[in-house]
mmCIF file of C-alpha atoms in Angstrom:
data_model
loop_
_atom_site.group_PDB
_atom_site.id
_atom_site.type_symbol
_atom_site.label_atom_id
_atom_site.label_comp_id
_atom_site.label_asym_id
_atom_site.label_seq_id
_atom_site.Cartn_x
_atom_site.Cartn_y
_atom_site.Cartn_z
ATOM 1 C CA MET A 1 -137.941 92.713 -45.380
ATOM 2 C CA SER A 2 -137.869 91.891 -49.117
ATOM 3 C CA ARG A 3 -138.607 88.363 -50.300
ATOM 4 C CA ASN A 4 -135.039 87.891 -51.597
ATOM 5 C CA LYS A 5 -133.588 89.000 -48.257
ATOM 6 C CA MET A 6 -135.904 86.624 -46.370
ATOM 7 C CA VAL A 7 -134.856 83.761 -48.655
ATOM 8 C CA MET A 8 -131.163 84.481 -48.130
ATOM 9 C CA THR A 9 -131.619 84.722 -44.364
ATOM 10 C CA ALA A 10 -133.523 81.444 -44.337
ATOM 11 C CA LEU A 11 -130.810 79.685 -46.301
ATOM 12 C CA LYS A 12 -128.102 80.880 -43.921
ATOM 13 C CA LEU A 13 -130.110 79.472 -41.026
ATOM 14 C CA ALA A 14 -130.940 76.209 -42.748
ATOM 15 C CA VAL A 15 -127.609 75.198 -44.259
ATOM 16 C CA ALA A 16 -124.796 76.759 -42.271
ATOM 17 C CA SER A 17 -124.192 73.348 -40.811
ATOM 18 C CA LEU A 18 -124.673 70.983 -43.729
ATOM 19 C CA SER A 19 -120.999 70.169 -44.153
ATOM 20 C CA PHE A 20 -120.019 68.158 -41.825
ATOM 21 C CA VAL A 21 -122.886 57.636 -24.383
ATOM 22 C CA CYS A 22 -124.970 58.883 -28.218
ATOM 23 C CA THR A 23 -128.014 61.025 -28.757
ATOM 24 C CA PHE A 24 -129.772 60.412 -32.077
ATOM 25 C CA SER A 25 -131.504 63.081 -34.138
ATOM 26 C CA GLY A 26 -132.791 60.528 -36.659
ATOM 27 C CA ALA A 27 -135.581 57.965 -36.515
ATOM 28 C CA ALA A 28 -135.145 55.364 -33.792
ATOM 29 C CA ASP A 29 -135.935 52.437 -36.143
ATOM 30 C CA GLN A 30 -133.189 53.313 -38.637
ATOM 31 C CA PRO A 31 -130.007 51.188 -38.646
ATOM 32 C CA ALA A 32 -126.885 52.769 -37.165
ATOM 33 C CA PRO A 33 -124.958 54.808 -39.758
ATOM 34 C CA ASP A 34 -121.878 53.270 -41.396
ATOM 35 C CA PHE A 35 -119.550 56.262 -41.253
ATOM 36 C CA LYS A 36 -117.145 56.295 -44.217
ATOM 37 C CA ARG A 37 -115.211 59.475 -43.524
ATOM 38 C CA SER A 38 -113.691 61.095 -40.445
ATOM 39 C CA ILE A 39 -111.961 64.451 -39.978
ATOM 40 C CA SER A 40 -110.203 65.201 -36.670
ATOM 41 C CA ASN A 41 -108.582 68.180 -34.902
ATOM 42 C CA LEU A 42 -111.372 70.497 -36.010
ATOM 43 C CA ARG A 43 -111.920 72.650 -32.929
ATOM 44 C CA GLY A 44 -111.234 76.282 -33.766
ATOM 45 C CA GLN A 45 -110.602 75.521 -37.443
ATOM 46 C CA ARG A 46 -111.801 78.179 -39.878
ATOM 47 C CA TYR A 47 -114.042 77.386 -42.847
ATOM 48 C CA CYS A 48 -116.352 79.170 -45.289
ATOM 49 C CA GLU A 49 -119.304 78.220 -47.467
ATOM 50 C CA VAL A 50 -120.733 79.318 -50.783
ATOM 51 C CA LEU A 51 -124.410 78.649 -51.408
ATOM 52 C CA TYR A 52 -125.992 79.235 -54.765
ATOM 53 C CA GLY A 53 -129.474 78.455 -55.942
ATOM 54 C CA LYS A 54 -131.750 78.410 -58.944
ATOM 55 C CA ARG A 55 -135.438 79.150 -58.663
ATOM 56 C CA HIS A 56 -137.961 76.811 -60.259
ATOM 57 C CA TRP A 57 -141.396 78.379 -59.795
ATOM 58 C CA LEU A 58 -141.954 78.259 -56.005
ATOM 59 C CA ASN A 59 -138.991 75.998 -55.311
ATOM 60 C CA LEU A 60 -135.270 76.597 -54.969
ATOM 61 C CA GLU A 61 -132.524 74.083 -55.676
ATOM 62 C CA VAL A 62 -129.661 75.017 -53.371
ATOM 63 C CA LYS A 63 -126.092 73.737 -53.640
ATOM 64 C CA VAL A 64 -123.877 74.094 -50.577
ATOM 65 C CA PHE A 65 -120.082 74.145 -51.009
ATOM 66 C CA ASN A 66 -117.612 74.101 -48.116
ATOM 67 C CA THR A 67 -113.847 74.628 -47.754
ATOM 68 C CA GLN A 68 -113.466 71.940 -45.064
ATOM 69 C CA GLY A 69 -110.568 69.586 -45.809
ATOM 70 C CA LEU A 70 -109.308 71.666 -48.739
ATOM 71 C CA ASN A 71 -108.158 74.972 -47.246
ATOM 72 C CA LEU A 72 -108.749 77.329 -44.310
ATOM 73 C CA CYS A 73 -110.642 79.946 -46.314
ATOM 74 C CA PRO A 74 -107.795 82.460 -46.787
ATOM 75 C CA GLU A 75 -109.002 85.936 -45.831
ATOM 76 C CA ASP A 76 -107.765 87.674 -48.987
ATOM 77 C CA GLN A 77 -109.453 85.172 -51.281
ATOM 78 C CA TRP A 78 -112.657 85.215 -49.237
ATOM 79 C CA LYS A 79 -112.884 89.005 -49.307
ATOM 80 C CA ALA A 80 -112.250 88.999 -53.058
ATOM 81 C CA LEU A 81 -115.292 86.795 -53.755
ATOM 82 C CA SER A 82 -118.365 88.561 -55.117
ATOM 83 C CA LYS A 83 -121.923 87.313 -55.327
ATOM 84 C CA GLU A 84 -122.254 88.859 -58.781
ATOM 85 C CA SER A 85 -119.382 86.869 -60.307
ATOM 86 C CA ILE A 86 -120.719 83.591 -58.881
ATOM 87 C CA GLU A 87 -124.260 84.360 -60.053
ATOM 88 C CA LYS A 88 -122.923 84.935 -63.565
ATOM 89 C CA ALA A 89 -120.652 81.883 -63.619
ATOM 90 C CA TYR A 90 -123.382 79.476 -62.443
ATOM 91 C CA ASP A 91 -126.477 81.206 -63.834
ATOM 92 C CA ALA A 92 -127.730 81.384 -60.256
ATOM 93 C CA SER A 93 -130.821 83.196 -58.987
ATOM 94 C CA PHE A 94 -128.945 84.219 -55.858
ATOM 95 C CA VAL A 95 -125.726 83.564 -53.921
ATOM 96 C CA VAL A 96 -124.986 83.480 -50.183
ATOM 97 C CA LEU A 97 -121.429 83.860 -48.868
ATOM 98 C CA ASN A 98 -121.588 82.134 -45.483
ATOM 99 C CA GLY A 99 -118.474 82.762 -43.429
ATOM 100 C CA PRO A 100 -116.001 82.866 -41.978
ATOM 101 C CA ARG A 101 -117.030 80.259 -39.417
ATOM 102 C CA TYR A 102 -115.083 78.167 -36.878
ATOM 103 C CA TRP A 103 -115.811 74.573 -35.838
ATOM 104 C CA MET A 104 -116.452 73.819 -32.173
ATOM 105 C CA MET A 105 -116.443 70.013 -32.260
ATOM 106 C CA ASP A 106 -113.235 67.955 -32.315
ATOM 107 C CA GLU A 107 -114.153 65.420 -34.994
ATOM 108 C CA ILE A 108 -116.764 64.915 -37.712
ATOM 109 C CA GLN A 109 -117.748 61.526 -39.108
ATOM 110 C CA ALA A 110 -119.934 61.371 -42.213
ATOM 111 C CA ALA A 111 -121.868 58.757 -44.146
ATOM 112 C CA GLY A 112 -124.352 58.405 -46.983
ATOM 113 C CA GLU A 113 -124.854 61.300 -49.385
ATOM 114 C CA THR A 114 -122.935 63.601 -47.027
ATOM 115 C CA VAL A 115 -119.776 62.008 -48.478
ATOM 116 C CA ASN A 116 -118.958 62.948 -52.089
ATOM 117 C CA SER A 117 -116.036 64.123 -54.241
ATOM 118 C CA VAL A 118 -117.663 66.974 -56.183
ATOM 119 C CA LYS A 119 -115.497 70.117 -56.165
ATOM 120 C CA GLU A 120 -115.769 73.653 -57.505
ATOM 121 C CA SER A 121 -113.372 76.604 -57.431
ATOM 122 C CA PHE A 122 -114.655 80.006 -56.327
ATOM 123 C CA GLY A 123 -112.139 82.771 -56.938
ATOM 124 C CA GLY A 124 -109.368 80.163 -56.876
ATOM 125 C CA MET A 125 -110.581 78.746 -53.547
ATOM 126 C CA GLU A 126 -111.566 75.067 -53.782
ATOM 127 C CA MET A 127 -114.723 73.828 -52.066
ATOM 128 C CA ASN A 128 -116.502 70.476 -51.831
ATOM 129 C CA LEU A 129 -120.207 70.009 -52.484
ATOM 130 C CA ARG A 130 -121.779 69.150 -49.125
ATOM 131 C CA ALA A 131 -125.472 69.126 -50.009
ATOM 132 C CA THR A 132 -128.105 69.825 -52.646
ATOM 133 C CA ILE A 133 -131.449 70.846 -51.205
ATOM 134 C CA ASP A 134 -134.864 71.682 -52.590
ATOM 135 C CA LEU A 135 -136.671 74.271 -50.453
ATOM 136 C CA SER A 136 -140.217 75.409 -51.095
ATOM 137 C CA LEU A 137 -140.882 79.123 -50.786
ATOM 138 C CA LEU A 138 -143.145 78.552 -47.785
ATOM 139 C CA LYS A 139 -140.429 76.586 -45.993
ATOM 140 C CA GLN A 140 -137.869 79.298 -46.727
ATOM 141 C CA LEU A 141 -140.044 82.004 -45.215
ATOM 142 C CA MET A 142 -140.998 79.910 -42.192
ATOM 143 C CA GLY A 143 -137.316 79.123 -41.512
ATOM 144 C CA SER A 144 -136.139 82.731 -41.468
ATOM 145 C CA LYS A 145 -136.136 83.287 -37.696
ATOM 146 C CA HIS A 146 -133.298 83.014 -35.220
ATOM 147 C CA TYR A 147 -133.640 80.482 -32.382
ATOM 148 C CA THR A 148 -135.983 78.447 -34.613
ATOM 149 C CA PRO A 149 -134.833 74.896 -35.464
ATOM 150 C CA ASN A 150 -134.573 73.797 -39.085
ATOM 151 C CA LYS A 151 -134.794 70.157 -40.175
ATOM 152 C CA ILE A 152 -131.626 69.257 -42.097
ATOM 153 C CA SER A 153 -131.061 66.043 -44.043
ATOM 154 C CA ARG A 154 -127.584 64.657 -43.325
ATOM 155 C CA THR A 155 -125.822 61.693 -41.739
ATOM 156 C CA THR A 156 -123.050 62.855 -39.422
ATOM 157 C CA ASN A 157 -121.516 62.312 -36.015
ATOM 158 C CA PHE A 158 -120.168 65.420 -34.270
ATOM 159 C CA ILE A 159 -117.717 64.346 -31.559
ATOM 160 C CA TYR A 160 -116.737 66.605 -28.647
ATOM 161 C CA ARG A 161 -113.829 65.237 -26.621
ATOM 162 C CA ALA A 162 -113.617 64.993 -22.837
ATOM 163 C CA GLY A 163 -111.818 67.935 -21.254
ATOM 164 C CA GLY A 164 -113.060 70.397 -23.862
ATOM 165 C CA SER A 165 -115.647 73.119 -23.334
ATOM 166 C CA ILE A 166 -119.035 73.075 -25.013
ATOM 167 C CA TYR A 167 -121.583 75.882 -25.320
ATOM 168 C CA GLU A 168 -125.293 75.176 -25.184
ATOM 169 C CA LEU A 169 -128.651 76.835 -25.683
ATOM 170 C CA THR A 170 -131.603 75.424 -23.749
ATOM 171 C CA SER A 171 -135.120 76.187 -24.964
ATOM 172 C CA PRO A 172 -138.101 76.834 -22.669
ATOM 173 C CA ALA A 173 -139.217 73.262 -23.461
ATOM 174 C CA GLY A 174 -135.899 71.872 -22.210
ATOM 175 C CA GLU A 175 -134.420 71.034 -25.612
ATOM 176 C CA VAL A 176 -130.626 71.436 -25.609
ATOM 177 C CA TYR A 177 -128.668 72.658 -28.630
ATOM 178 C CA VAL A 178 -124.855 72.350 -28.713
ATOM 179 C CA MET A 179 -122.788 74.960 -30.582
ATOM 180 C CA GLN A 180 -121.230 73.412 -33.676
ATOM 181 C CA SER A 181 -119.665 76.574 -35.088
ATOM 182 C CA TYR A 182 -119.253 80.211 -34.179
ATOM 183 C CA SER A 183 -119.381 82.917 -36.799
ATOM 184 C CA GLN A 184 -117.731 86.239 -37.608
ATOM 185 C CA ILE A 185 -120.504 87.217 -40.024
ATOM 186 C CA VAL A 186 -122.376 89.533 -37.659
ATOM 187 C CA ASN A 187 -119.505 90.363 -35.275
ATOM 188 C CA PRO A 188 -116.172 90.143 -37.172
ATOM 189 C CA ALA A 189 -114.270 90.442 -33.871
ATOM 190 C CA LEU A 190 -115.930 87.430 -32.220
ATOM 191 C CA ASN A 191 -113.436 84.770 -31.127
ATOM 192 C CA ILE A 192 -113.334 81.618 -29.051
ATOM 193 C CA LYS A 193 -112.379 83.541 -25.884
ATOM 194 C CA ASP A 194 -115.740 85.342 -26.006
ATOM 195 C CA LEU A 195 -117.820 82.157 -25.926
ATOM 196 C CA PRO A 196 -117.924 81.521 -22.134
ATOM 197 C CA ILE A 197 -119.723 84.864 -21.662
ATOM 198 C CA LEU A 198 -121.458 85.034 -25.026
ATOM 199 C CA ASP A 199 -124.841 85.557 -23.333
ATOM 200 C CA LYS A 200 -123.789 89.189 -22.857
ATOM 201 C CA GLN A 201 -123.941 89.607 -26.638
ATOM 202 C CA LEU A 202 -126.944 87.411 -27.377
ATOM 203 C CA LYS A 203 -130.540 88.564 -27.624
ATOM 204 C CA LEU A 204 -132.079 85.501 -26.034
ATOM 205 C CA PRO A 205 -135.839 85.023 -26.400
ATOM 206 C CA ALA A 206 -137.840 84.701 -23.194
ATOM 207 C CA GLY A 207 -137.129 81.413 -21.443
ATOM 208 C CA TRP A 208 -133.957 80.563 -23.387
ATOM 209 C CA VAL A 209 -130.692 79.962 -21.473
ATOM 210 C CA TYR A 210 -127.083 80.031 -22.706
ATOM 211 C CA SER A 211 -124.484 78.066 -20.726
ATOM 212 C CA SER A 212 -121.033 76.499 -20.956
ATOM 213 C CA ARG A 213 -119.424 73.480 -19.333
ATOM 214 C CA VAL A 214 -116.343 71.258 -19.537
ATOM 215 C CA LEU A 215 -117.017 67.675 -20.643
ATOM 216 C CA ASP A 216 -115.975 64.887 -18.286
ATOM 217 C CA GLN A 217 -116.544 62.324 -21.074
ATOM 218 C CA ASP A 218 -116.805 62.359 -24.865
ATOM 219 C CA LEU A 219 -120.063 63.624 -26.348
ATOM 220 C CA SER A 220 -121.384 62.376 -29.704
ATOM 221 C CA LEU A 221 -124.199 64.098 -31.589
ATOM 222 C CA VAL A 222 -125.380 61.650 -34.248
ATOM 223 C CA ALA A 223 -127.701 62.818 -37.012
ATOM 224 C CA ASN A 224 -129.012 59.555 -38.476
ATOM 225 C CA GLY A 225 -130.466 61.116 -41.623
ATOM 226 C CA VAL A 226 -131.948 64.167 -39.893
ATOM 227 C CA ALA A 227 -130.474 66.954 -37.744
ATOM 228 C CA TYR A 228 -132.255 69.851 -36.051
ATOM 229 C CA VAL A 229 -130.172 72.996 -36.296
ATOM 230 C CA LEU A 230 -130.719 76.607 -35.284
ATOM 231 C CA GLN A 231 -128.773 79.851 -35.177
ATOM 232 C CA ASP A 232 -128.613 82.607 -32.592
ATOM 233 C CA ASN A 233 -128.742 86.312 -33.469
ATOM 234 C CA LEU A 234 -124.967 86.333 -34.133
ATOM 235 C CA SER A 235 -125.277 83.515 -36.745
ATOM 236 C CA ASN A 236 -123.594 80.951 -34.491
ATOM 237 C CA SER A 237 -124.954 77.455 -35.250
ATOM 238 C CA TYR A 238 -126.171 74.768 -32.835
ATOM 239 C CA GLN A 239 -127.411 71.184 -33.238
ATOM 240 C CA ARG A 240 -130.032 69.640 -30.989
ATOM 241 C CA ARG A 241 -128.881 66.865 -28.697
#
């Protein structure tokens, strides 16, 4: 695999989820987040992301833009986007088109730097800036594997409502990751009806288990500054409980 391809794969794994009782992913001694923004009725909602980066020696500055709250990533506009035009417009070293994806939580609350009003238009499709990240080359290469958690800086609360289904990956060590979005990047035909039996399509590493269940009470996944996120081999994203 070429270095550029490894970098792009790593970025997809690391930032697919940067847009938007509790289990905390942040430090226990940090104060509870003061959530300033909330978006509801998200389950099954389509979104897309554009990531572009500039290389500075062995580091990359990556900007992550997301359609959430602005549009539903219209298929014709998404297909019309090209990496080359974005690279030229933003003098970028590389571009990743990450989508389409579909949210699996019911509500997102955000705080801190996760909330901002910076917008860009890509092929006429508006997107908000969700994060700016500096990634060293070593970290990019180390984060380029599926089923490997990446440490993401963000302050969010992903809320899954009682009565809804959730889909989880459990590691050999007993760590549980809840699906936050499913993707049509690898399998364009994947839809929400496939998720209860998704293990038939997954290439699970030894000791990993995929399961689904219906919640009997609300579930909140709070990232208090830090979230641990991974992707399966179909580019579906999960956050650690």
